[in-house]
XYZ file of C-alpha atoms in Angstrom:
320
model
C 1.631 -20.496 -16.108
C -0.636 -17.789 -14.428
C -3.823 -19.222 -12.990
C -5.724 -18.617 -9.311
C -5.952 -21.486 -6.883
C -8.184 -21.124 -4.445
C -7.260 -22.737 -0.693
C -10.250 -24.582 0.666
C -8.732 -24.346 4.258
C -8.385 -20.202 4.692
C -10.955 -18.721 1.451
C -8.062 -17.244 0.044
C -6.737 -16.861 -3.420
C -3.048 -17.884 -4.142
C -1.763 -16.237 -7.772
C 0.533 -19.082 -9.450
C 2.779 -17.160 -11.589
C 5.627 -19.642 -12.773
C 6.308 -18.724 -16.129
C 8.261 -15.541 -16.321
C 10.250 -13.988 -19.379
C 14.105 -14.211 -18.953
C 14.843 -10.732 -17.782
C 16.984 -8.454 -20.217
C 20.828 -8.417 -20.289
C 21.929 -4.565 -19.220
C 25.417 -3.180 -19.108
C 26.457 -3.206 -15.491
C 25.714 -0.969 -13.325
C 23.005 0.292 -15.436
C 19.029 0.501 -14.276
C 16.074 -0.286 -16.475
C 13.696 2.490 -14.896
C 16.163 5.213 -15.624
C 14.891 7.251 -19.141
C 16.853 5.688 -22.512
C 17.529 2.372 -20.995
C 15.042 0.147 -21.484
C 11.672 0.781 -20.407
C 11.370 4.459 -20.575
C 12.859 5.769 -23.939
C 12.787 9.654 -22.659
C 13.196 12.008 -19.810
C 9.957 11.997 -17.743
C 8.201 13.197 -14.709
C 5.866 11.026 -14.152
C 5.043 7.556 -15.761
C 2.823 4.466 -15.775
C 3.663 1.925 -17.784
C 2.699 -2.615 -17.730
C 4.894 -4.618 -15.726
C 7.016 -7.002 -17.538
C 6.719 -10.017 -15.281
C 3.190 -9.619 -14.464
C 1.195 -12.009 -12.167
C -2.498 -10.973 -13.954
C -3.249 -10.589 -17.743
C -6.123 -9.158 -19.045
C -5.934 -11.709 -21.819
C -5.068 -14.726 -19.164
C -5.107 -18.068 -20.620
C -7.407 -20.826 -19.503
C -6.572 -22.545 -15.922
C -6.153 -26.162 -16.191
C -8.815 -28.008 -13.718
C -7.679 -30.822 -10.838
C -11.808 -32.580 -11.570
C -12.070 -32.053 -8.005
C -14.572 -30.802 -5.796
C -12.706 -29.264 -3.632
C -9.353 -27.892 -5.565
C -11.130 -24.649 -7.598
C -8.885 -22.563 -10.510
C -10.011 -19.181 -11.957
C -8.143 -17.282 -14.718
C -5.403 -15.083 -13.153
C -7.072 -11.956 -14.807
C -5.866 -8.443 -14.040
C -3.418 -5.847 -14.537
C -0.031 -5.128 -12.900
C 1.633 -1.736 -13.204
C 4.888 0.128 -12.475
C 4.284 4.037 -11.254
C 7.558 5.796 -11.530
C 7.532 9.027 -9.187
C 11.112 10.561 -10.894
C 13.295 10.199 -13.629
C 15.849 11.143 -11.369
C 17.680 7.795 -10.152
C 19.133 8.809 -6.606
C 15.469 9.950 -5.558
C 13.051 8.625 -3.254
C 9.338 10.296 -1.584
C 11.290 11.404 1.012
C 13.145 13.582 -1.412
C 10.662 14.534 -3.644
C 8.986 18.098 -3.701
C 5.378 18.851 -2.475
C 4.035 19.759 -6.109
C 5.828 15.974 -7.093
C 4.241 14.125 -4.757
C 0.466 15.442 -5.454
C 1.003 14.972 -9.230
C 1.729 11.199 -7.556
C -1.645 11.409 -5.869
C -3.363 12.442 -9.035
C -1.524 9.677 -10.886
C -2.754 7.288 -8.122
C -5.905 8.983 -8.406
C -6.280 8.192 -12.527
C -5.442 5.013 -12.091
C -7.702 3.567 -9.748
C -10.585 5.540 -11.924
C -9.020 3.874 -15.278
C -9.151 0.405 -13.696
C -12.442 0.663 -12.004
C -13.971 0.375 -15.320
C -12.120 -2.721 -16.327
C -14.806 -5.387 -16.314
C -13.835 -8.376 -13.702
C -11.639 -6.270 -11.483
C -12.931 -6.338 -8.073
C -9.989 -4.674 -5.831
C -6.937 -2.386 -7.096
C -4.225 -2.325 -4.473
C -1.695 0.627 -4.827
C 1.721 0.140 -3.123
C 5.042 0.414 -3.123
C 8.057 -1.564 -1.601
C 11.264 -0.058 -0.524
C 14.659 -1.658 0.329
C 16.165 -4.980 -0.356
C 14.797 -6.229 3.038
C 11.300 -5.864 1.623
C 12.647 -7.772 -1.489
C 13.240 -4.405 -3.469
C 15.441 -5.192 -6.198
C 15.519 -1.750 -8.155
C 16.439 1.365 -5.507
C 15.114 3.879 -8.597
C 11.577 5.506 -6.511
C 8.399 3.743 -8.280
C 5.881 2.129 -6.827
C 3.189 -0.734 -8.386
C -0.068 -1.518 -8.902
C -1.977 -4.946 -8.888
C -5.899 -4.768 -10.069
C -7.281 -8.339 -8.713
C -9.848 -9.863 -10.311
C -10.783 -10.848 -6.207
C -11.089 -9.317 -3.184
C -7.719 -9.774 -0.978
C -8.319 -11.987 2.356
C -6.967 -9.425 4.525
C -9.258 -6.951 2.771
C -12.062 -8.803 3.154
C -11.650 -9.055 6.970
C -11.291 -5.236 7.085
C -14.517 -5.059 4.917
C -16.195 -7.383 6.823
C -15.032 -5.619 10.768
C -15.616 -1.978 10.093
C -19.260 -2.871 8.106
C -20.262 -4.688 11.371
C -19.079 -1.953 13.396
C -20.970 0.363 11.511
C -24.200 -1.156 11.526
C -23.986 -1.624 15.311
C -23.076 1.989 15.921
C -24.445 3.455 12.903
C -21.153 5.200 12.486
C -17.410 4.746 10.729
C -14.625 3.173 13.494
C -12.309 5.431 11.732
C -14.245 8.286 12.469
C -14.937 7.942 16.048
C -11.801 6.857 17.012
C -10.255 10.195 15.557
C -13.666 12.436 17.239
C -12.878 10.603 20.336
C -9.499 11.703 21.397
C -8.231 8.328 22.338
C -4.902 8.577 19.700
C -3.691 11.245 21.249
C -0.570 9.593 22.593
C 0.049 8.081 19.045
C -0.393 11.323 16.742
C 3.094 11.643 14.807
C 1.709 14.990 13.208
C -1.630 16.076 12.358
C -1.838 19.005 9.855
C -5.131 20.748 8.850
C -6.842 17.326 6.842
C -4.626 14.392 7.877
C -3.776 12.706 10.949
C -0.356 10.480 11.169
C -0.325 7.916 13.763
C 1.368 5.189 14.920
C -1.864 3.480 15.482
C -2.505 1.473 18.919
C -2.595 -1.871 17.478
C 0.094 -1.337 14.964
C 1.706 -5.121 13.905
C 5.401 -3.851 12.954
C 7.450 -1.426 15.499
C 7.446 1.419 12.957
C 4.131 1.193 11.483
C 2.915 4.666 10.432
C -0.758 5.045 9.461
C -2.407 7.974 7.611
C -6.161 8.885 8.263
C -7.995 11.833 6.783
C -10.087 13.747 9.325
C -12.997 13.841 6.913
C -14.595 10.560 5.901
C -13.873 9.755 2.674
C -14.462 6.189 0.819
C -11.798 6.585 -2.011
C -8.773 8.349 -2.970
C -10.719 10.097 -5.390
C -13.141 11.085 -3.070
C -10.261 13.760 -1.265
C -10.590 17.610 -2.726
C -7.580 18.760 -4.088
C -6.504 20.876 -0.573
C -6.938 17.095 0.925
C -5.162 15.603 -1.701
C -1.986 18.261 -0.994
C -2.296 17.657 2.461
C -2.052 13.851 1.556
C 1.110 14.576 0.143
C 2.537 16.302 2.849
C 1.643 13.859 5.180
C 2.987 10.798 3.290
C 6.485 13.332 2.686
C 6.952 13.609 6.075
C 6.816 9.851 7.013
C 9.633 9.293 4.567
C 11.731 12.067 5.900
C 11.207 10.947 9.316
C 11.861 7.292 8.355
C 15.302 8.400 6.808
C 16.020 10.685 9.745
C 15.678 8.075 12.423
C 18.795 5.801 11.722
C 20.056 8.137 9.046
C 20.167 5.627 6.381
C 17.977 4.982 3.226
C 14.508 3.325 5.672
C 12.581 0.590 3.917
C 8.963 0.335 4.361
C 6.248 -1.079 2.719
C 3.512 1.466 1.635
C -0.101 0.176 1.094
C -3.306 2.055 0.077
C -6.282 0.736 1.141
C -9.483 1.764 -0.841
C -12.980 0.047 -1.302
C -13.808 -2.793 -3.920
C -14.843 -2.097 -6.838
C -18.159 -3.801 -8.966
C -19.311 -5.491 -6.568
C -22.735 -4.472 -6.461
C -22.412 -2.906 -2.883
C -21.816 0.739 -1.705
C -18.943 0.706 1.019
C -19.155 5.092 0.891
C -20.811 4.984 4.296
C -18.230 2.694 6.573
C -14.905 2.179 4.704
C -12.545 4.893 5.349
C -9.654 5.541 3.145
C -6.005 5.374 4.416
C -2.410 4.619 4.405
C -0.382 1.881 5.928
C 3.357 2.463 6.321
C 4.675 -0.951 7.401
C 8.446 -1.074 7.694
C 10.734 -4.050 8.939
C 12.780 -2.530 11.321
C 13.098 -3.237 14.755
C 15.934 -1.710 15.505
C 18.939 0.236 13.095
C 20.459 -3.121 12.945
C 17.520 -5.772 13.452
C 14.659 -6.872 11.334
C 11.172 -7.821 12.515
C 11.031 -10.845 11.262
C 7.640 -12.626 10.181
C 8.036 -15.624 12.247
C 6.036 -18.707 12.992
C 3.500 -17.067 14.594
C 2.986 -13.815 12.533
C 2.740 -16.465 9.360
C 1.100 -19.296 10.695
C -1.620 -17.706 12.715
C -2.190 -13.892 11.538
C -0.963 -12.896 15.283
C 1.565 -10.532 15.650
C 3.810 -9.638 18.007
C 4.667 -6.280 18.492
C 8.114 -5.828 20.562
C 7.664 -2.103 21.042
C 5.241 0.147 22.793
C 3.628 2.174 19.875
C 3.160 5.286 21.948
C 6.494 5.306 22.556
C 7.914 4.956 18.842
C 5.283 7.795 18.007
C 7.018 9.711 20.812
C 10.398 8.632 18.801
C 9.210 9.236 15.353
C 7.903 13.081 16.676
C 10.454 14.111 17.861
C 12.947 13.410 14.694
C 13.293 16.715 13.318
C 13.437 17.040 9.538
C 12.855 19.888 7.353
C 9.595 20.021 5.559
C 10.629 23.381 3.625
């Protein structure tokens, strides 16, 4: 079954996705991403290719209906995709190369420009999940893709603060907060384009966010000395993130552009960026989503951000 259900108490759409394919029998020890096992037949750089297991379909069947007026079902339509950054298994960003990790941007990039055009697509959320305590069950670097055929709740609140604070102040909260000084204390490194905080009101301990200096709407609104910088910026999270604890640092990366055909222009007050949001506490603890994180949307932060940027600055790692 893959259908939308849409909860009348919070607006939000939940994707039911219960029928799934029985998952391939591989020799041990053996992993699917790697080229000539299964879903890659040949050495490659980089590669894009339809998750098996997806939770949209472009061709999604019809939803069955409850006949109620308050239970609503839409077709779970969309497209879910695998982005592998490396052929190499024992990789990860924090290992890759400059010139890897723009062709990763371009890839990104392509993607969102390929999807935008799909008709019925209204957001296309790039990420990638890393570690088993994000749920990771394949350590070979790749991130996803999901094109909804929906905006995303938390999206839509984003969408819905920074267009009100623009039409008050006539002016992007991204931007000003950057002109204004006030992250000073939070700046993990800035280089010519990009600015890495760990922003003020950052959820999770470690949270790492990426701004560009310049206002851009998209991804594929950066120029290509942007797009490099990107790149750096995003390499040296990683490294840092390994560095800390010296062990392999899980994190869950998220980039957040505007919605697509939806009749609006968003150019003006959404500001592309990059959300690093890892589980850690602590070398040995997790930051768990408890009660309150899940049940209300509040969370609890147990460190002082400017003091993990502080942390995270001072790791030294080499960005040759």
């Amino acid at each position: 079954m893959h259908e939308l259900r849409f909860n009348p108490l919070t607006g939000e759409w939940v994707i039911i996705s219960s029928t799934r394919s029985s998952r391939p029998v591989l020799p041990e020890g053996s992993c699917p991403l790697c080229p000539g096992v299964l879903e890659l037949e040949k050495d490659y750089d980089l590669a894009v290719f339809d998750n098996r297991y997806p939770s949209l379909l472009l061709n999604a069947e019809e939803p069955h209906t409850y006949g109620s007026r308050v239970l609503k079902t839409e077709k779970a339509i969309g497209k879910c995709e695998v982005i592998m950054y490396t052929s190499e298994h024992n990789s990860a960003v924090s290992k890759l190369n400059l010139k890897q990790l723009t062709k990763l941007i371009e890839v990104w990039c392509d993607r969102y420009r390929e999807l935008s055009n799909l008709n019925g697509i209204k957001y296309i959320f790039i990420f990638e999940n890393r570690g088993k305590e994000v749920g990771t069950t394949l350590s070979h670097a790749h991130g996803q893709l999901y094109a909804f055929p929906f905006i995303p709740k938390r999206i839509k609140e984003k969408l819905h603060t920074i267009k009100t604070y623009y039409l008050k102040n006539l002016s992007c909260a991204l931007c000003d907060l950057i002109k204004e000084n006030s992250l000073e204390k939070n700046i993990v490194r800035e280089t010519e384009y990009m600015l890495t905080v760990v922003p003020p009101y950052a959820r999770f301990p470690y949270e790492v966010h990426i701004y560009p200096k310049r206002h851009v709407s998209a991804i594929i609104d950066l120029t290509a000395r942007e797009k490099i910088d990107l790149a750096v910026a995003i390499g040296d999270v990683a490294k840092r993130y390994d560095k800390l604890f010296d062990e392999a640092f899980p994190y869950m990366m998220t980039l957040y552009n505007p919605p697509v055909n939806t009749g609006e222009i968003h150019d003006d007050y959404f500001h592309f960026h990059v959300e690093f949001n890892p589980p850690k506490r602590t070398k040995d603890k997790l930051k768990w989503m408890a009660s309150v994180e899940t049940g209300s949307w509040t969370f609890i932060n147990p460190s002082e951000p400017e003091e993990v940027a502080k942390k995270l600055r001072e790791v030294v790692i080499d960005n040759g």
